[in-house]
Short mmCIF file of C-alpha atoms in Angstrom, two decimals:
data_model
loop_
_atom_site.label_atom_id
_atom_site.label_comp_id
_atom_site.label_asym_id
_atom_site.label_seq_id
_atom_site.Cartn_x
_atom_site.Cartn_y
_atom_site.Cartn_z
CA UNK L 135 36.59 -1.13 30.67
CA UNK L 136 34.16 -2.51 27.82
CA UNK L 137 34.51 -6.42 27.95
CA UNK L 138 34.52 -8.18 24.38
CA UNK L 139 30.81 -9.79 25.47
CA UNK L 140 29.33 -6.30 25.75
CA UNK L 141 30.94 -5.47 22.68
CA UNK L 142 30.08 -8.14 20.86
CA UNK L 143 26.18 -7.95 22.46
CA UNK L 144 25.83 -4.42 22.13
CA UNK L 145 26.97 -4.83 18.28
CA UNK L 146 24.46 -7.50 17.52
CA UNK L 147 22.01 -5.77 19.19
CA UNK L 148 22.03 -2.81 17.28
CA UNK L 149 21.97 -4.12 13.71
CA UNK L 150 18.50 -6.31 15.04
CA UNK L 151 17.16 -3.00 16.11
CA UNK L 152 18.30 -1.30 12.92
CA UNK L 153 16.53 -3.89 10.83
CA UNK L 154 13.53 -4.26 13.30
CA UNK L 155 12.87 -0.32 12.40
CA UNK L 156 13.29 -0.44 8.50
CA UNK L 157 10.96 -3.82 8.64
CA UNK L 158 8.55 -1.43 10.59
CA UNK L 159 8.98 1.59 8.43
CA UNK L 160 8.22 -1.22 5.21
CA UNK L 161 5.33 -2.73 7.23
CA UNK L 162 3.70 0.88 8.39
CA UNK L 163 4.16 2.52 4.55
CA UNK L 164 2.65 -0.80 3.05
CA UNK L 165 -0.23 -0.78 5.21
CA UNK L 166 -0.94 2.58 4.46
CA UNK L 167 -0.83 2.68 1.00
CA UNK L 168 -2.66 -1.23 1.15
CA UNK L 169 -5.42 0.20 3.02
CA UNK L 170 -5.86 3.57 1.21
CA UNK L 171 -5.12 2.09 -2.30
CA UNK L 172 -8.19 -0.92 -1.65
CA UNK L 173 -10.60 0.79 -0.19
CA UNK L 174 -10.77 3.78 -2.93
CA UNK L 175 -10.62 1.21 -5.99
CA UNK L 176 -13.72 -0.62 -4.11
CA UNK L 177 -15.34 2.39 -4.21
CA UNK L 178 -14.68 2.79 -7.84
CA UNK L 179 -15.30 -0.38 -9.05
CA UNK L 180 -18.89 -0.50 -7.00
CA UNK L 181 -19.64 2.57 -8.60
CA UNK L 182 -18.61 1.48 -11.96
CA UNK L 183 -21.22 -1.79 -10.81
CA UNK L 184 -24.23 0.94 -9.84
CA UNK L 185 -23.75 2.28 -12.83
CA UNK L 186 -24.36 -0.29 -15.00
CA UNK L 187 -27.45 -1.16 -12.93
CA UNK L 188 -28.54 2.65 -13.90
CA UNK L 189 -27.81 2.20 -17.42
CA UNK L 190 -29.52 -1.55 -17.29
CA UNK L 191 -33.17 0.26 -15.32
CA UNK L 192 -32.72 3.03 -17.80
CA UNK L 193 -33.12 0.44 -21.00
CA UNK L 194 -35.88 -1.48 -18.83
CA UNK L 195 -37.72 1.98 -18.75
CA UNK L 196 -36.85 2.99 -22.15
CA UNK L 197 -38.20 -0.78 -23.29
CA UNK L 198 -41.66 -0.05 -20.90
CA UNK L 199 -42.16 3.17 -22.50
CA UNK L 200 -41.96 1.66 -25.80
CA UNK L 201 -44.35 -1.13 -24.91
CA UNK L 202 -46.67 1.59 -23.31
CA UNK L 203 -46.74 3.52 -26.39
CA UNK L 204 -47.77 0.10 -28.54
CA UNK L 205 -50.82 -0.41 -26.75
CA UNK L 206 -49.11 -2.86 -23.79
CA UNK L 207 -50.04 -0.11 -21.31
CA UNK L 208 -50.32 -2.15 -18.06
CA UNK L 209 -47.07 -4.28 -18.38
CA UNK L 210 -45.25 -0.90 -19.64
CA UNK L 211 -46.49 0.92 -16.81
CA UNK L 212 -45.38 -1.48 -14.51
CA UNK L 213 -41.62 -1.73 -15.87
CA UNK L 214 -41.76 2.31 -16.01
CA UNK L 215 -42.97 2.31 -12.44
CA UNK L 216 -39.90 -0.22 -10.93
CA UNK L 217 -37.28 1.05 -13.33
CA UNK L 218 -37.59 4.46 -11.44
CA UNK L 219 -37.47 3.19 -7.87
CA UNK L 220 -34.23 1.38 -8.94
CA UNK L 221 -32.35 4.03 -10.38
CA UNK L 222 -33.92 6.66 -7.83
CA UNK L 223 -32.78 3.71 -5.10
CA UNK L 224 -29.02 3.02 -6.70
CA UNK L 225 -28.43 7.06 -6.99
CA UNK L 226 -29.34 7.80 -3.27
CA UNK L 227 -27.00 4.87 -2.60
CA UNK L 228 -23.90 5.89 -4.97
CA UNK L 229 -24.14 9.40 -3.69
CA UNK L 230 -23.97 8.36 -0.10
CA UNK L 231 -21.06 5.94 -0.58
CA UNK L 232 -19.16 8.37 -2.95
CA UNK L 233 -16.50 10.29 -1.22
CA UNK L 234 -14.73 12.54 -4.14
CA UNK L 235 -16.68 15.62 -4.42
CA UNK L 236 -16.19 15.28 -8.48
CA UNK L 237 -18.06 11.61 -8.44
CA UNK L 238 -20.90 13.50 -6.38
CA UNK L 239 -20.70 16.03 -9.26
CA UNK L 240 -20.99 13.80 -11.88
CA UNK L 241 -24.00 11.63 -10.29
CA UNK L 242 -26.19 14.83 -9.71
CA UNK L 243 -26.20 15.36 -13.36
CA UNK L 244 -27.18 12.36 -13.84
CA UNK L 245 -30.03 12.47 -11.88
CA UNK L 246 -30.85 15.43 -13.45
CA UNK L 247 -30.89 13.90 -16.86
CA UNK L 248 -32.63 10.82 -15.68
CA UNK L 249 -35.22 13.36 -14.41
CA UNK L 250 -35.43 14.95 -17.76
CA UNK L 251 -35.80 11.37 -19.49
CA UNK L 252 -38.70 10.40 -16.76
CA UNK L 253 -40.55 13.41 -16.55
CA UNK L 254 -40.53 12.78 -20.91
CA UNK L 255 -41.53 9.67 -20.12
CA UNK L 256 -44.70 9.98 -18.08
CA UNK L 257 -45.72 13.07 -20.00
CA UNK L 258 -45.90 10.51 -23.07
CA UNK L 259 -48.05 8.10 -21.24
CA UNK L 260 -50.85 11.14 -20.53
CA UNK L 261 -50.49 11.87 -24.14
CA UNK L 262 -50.54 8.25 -25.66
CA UNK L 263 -54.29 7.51 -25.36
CA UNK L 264 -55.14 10.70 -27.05
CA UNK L 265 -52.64 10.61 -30.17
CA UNK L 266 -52.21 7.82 -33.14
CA UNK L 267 -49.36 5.28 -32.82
CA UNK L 268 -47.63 7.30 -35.48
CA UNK L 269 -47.76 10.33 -33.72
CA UNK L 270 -46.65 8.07 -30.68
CA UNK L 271 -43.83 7.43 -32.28
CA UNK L 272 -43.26 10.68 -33.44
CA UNK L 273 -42.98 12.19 -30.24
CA UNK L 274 -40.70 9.15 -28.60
CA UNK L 275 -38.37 9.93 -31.49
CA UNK L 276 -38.06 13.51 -31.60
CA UNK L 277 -38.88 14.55 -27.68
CA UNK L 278 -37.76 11.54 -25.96
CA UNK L 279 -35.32 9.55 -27.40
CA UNK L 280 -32.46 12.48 -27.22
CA UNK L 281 -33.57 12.46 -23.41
CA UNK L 282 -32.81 9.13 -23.17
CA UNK L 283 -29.49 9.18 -25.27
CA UNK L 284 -28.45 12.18 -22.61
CA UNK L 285 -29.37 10.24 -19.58
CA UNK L 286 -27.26 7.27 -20.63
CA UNK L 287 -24.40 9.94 -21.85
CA UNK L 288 -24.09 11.36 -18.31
CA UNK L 289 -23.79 7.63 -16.99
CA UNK L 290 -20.97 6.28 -19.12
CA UNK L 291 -19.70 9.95 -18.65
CA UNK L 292 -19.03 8.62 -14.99
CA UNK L 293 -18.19 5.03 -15.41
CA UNK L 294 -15.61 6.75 -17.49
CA UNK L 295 -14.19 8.74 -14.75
CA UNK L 296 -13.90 5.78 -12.38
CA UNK L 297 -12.11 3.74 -14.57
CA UNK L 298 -9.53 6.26 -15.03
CA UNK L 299 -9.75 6.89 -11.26
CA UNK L 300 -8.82 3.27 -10.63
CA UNK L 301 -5.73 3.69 -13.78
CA UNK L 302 -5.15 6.29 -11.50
CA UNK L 303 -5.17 4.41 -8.50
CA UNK L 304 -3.01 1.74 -9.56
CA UNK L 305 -0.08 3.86 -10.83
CA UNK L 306 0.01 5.84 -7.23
CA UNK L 307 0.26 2.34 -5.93
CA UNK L 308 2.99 1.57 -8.23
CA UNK L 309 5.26 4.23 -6.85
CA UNK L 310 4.07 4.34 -3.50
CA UNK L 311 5.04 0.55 -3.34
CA UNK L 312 8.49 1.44 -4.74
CA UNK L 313 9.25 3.84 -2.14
CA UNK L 314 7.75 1.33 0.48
CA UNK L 315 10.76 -1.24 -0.30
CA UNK L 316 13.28 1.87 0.08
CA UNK L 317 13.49 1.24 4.24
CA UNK L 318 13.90 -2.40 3.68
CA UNK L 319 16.77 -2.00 1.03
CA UNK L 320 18.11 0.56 3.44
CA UNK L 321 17.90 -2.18 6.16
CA UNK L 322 19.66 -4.61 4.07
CA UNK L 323 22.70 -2.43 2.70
CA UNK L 324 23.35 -1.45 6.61
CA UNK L 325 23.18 -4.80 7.59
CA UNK L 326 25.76 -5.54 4.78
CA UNK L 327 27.54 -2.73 6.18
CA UNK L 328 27.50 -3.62 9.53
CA UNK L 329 28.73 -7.09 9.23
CA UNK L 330 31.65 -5.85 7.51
CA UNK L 331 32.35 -3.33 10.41
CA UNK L 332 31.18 -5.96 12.85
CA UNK L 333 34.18 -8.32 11.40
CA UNK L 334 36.29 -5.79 11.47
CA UNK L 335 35.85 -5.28 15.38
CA UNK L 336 35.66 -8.80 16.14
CA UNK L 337 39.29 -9.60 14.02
CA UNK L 338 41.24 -6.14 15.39
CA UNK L 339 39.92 -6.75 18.91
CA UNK L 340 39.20 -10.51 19.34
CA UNK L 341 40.58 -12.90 16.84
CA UNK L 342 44.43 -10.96 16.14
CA UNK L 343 45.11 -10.28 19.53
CA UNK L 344 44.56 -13.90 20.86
CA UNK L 345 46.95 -14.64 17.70
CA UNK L 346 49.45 -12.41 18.83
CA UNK L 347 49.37 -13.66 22.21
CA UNK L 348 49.49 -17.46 21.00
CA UNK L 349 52.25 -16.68 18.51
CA UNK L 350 54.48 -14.86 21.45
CA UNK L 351 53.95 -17.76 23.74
CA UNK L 352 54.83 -20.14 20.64
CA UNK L 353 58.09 -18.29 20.21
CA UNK L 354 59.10 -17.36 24.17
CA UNK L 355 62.30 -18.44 25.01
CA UNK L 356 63.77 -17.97 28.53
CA UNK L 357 65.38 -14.91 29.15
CA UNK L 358 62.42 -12.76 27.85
CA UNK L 359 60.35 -10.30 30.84
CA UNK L 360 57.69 -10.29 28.47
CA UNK L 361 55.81 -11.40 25.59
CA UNK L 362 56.88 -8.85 23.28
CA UNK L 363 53.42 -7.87 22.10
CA UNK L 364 51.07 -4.96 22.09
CA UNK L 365 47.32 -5.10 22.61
CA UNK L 366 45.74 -1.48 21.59
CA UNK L 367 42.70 -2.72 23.43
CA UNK L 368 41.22 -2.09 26.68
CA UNK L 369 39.35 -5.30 27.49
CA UNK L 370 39.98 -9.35 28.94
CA UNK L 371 42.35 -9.54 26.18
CA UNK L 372 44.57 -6.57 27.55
CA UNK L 373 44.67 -7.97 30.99
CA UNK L 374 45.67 -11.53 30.27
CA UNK L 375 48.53 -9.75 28.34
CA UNK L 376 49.27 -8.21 31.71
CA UNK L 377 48.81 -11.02 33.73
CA UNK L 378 50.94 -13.40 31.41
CA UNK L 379 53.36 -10.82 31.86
CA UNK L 380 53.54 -10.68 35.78
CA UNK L 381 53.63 -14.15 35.52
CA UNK L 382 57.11 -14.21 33.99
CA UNK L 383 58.36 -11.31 35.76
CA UNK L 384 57.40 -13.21 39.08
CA UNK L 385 59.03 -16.55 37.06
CA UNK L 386 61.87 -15.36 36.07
CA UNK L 387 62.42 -13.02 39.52
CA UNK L 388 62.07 -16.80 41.54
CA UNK L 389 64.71 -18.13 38.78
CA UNK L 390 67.45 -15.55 39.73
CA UNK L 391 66.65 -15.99 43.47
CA UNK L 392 67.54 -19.25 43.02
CA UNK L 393 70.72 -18.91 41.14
#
């Protein structure tokens, strides 16, 4: 026999644990697509960042060659000289950090062009003290320059490609997120579900039967053997039925033993 408090327990119990696992199955996808979604667009945006330092050493070099080349040769040299141990520095770094094979790609051609531009660069400085300034700047714009236009290409080439990336990133969030809520609308439209079977339980085998039972007591008159009614369940309910009837079988047995 099932008694109407482990019905009603067992009931509640089981839409908690039903919401309990879609809240989990929200909280686990969330965190999942939190965690993977944040730390790639960090590494895109401090990428984007390093790449901008690159482009900002390569102008400082570009600007030392240029003063190099107008007689400034000590102050030139010196902005040559700490331009490359920045961008040499911020490449090692970015190509450590990066973990796409394709931004790896991208940042070994650009040291490869940078190389290009510095090796230009240096070869000028040999050359400046034994050529005119016009010649100088003959050979910045013809041998040089182009270097330094490809250099710069190959970074905004891969600034480029992160800020798609992170476009990128951002929609798969989008969607991901939308299928994150799915559990908890699942969780919610059982619930709603539930409580409508829940009521359903609670009326058919708690709420009419007392009814019945307090309507046939309402209406008993004394000949009856019985209340007249029939609970379908098979709980407390059921055997107060019974008991209310063996109580006025016994009554109504001592009433005709007395007449």
């Amino acid at each position: 026999m099932s008694s109407l408090k482990t019905k009603i327990t067992f009931s509640f119990a089981l839409l908690i644990f039903m919401l309990i696992v879609a809240g989990l199955m929200s909280l686990s996808e969330f965190k999942k697509v939190s965690s993977s979604a944040d730390q790639t667009i960090k590494n895109h945006y401090a990428s984007i960042e390093q790449s901008k330092s690159i482009l900002e050493s390569l102008e400082h070099e570009n600007t030392g060659l240029l003063m190099f080349l107008a007689g400034n040769m000590e102050e030139g040299m010196k902005i040559i000289s700490e331009s490359d141990s920045t961008i040499q520095k911020i490449i090692a770094e970015t190509t450590a950090s990066a973990i796409e094979k394709e931004g790896k790609d991208y940042l070994l051609t650009i040291d490869e062009e940078y190389q290009k531009f510095h090796s230009s660069v240096l070869t000028a400085c040999r050359k400046a003290n034994s050529i005119p300034l016009d010649e100088r700047n003959k050979l910045y714009l013809t041998e040089i320059h182009p270097l330094f236009s490809s250099a710069k290409s190959a970074v905004d080439v891969f600034v480029k490609h992160n800020q798609e990336n992170i476009i990128c990133q951002a929609s798969f969030v989008s969607q991901r997120s939308k299928r994150a809520i799915m559990p908890a609308l699942v969780s919610i439209i059982a619930a709603i579900l539930f409580s409508i079977i829940l009521n359903f339980f609670i009326n058919e085998y708690f709420v009419s039967p007392i009814k019945k039972i307090t309507e046939a007591v309402s209406s008993f008159y004394p000949e009856q053997y019985n209340l007249n009614i029939k609970i379908n369940s098979k709980d407390e309910i059921k055997e107060l039925e019974k008991e209310i009837n063996k109580m006025i079988l016994r009554l109504q047995r001592s009433r005709s033993q007395n007449e």
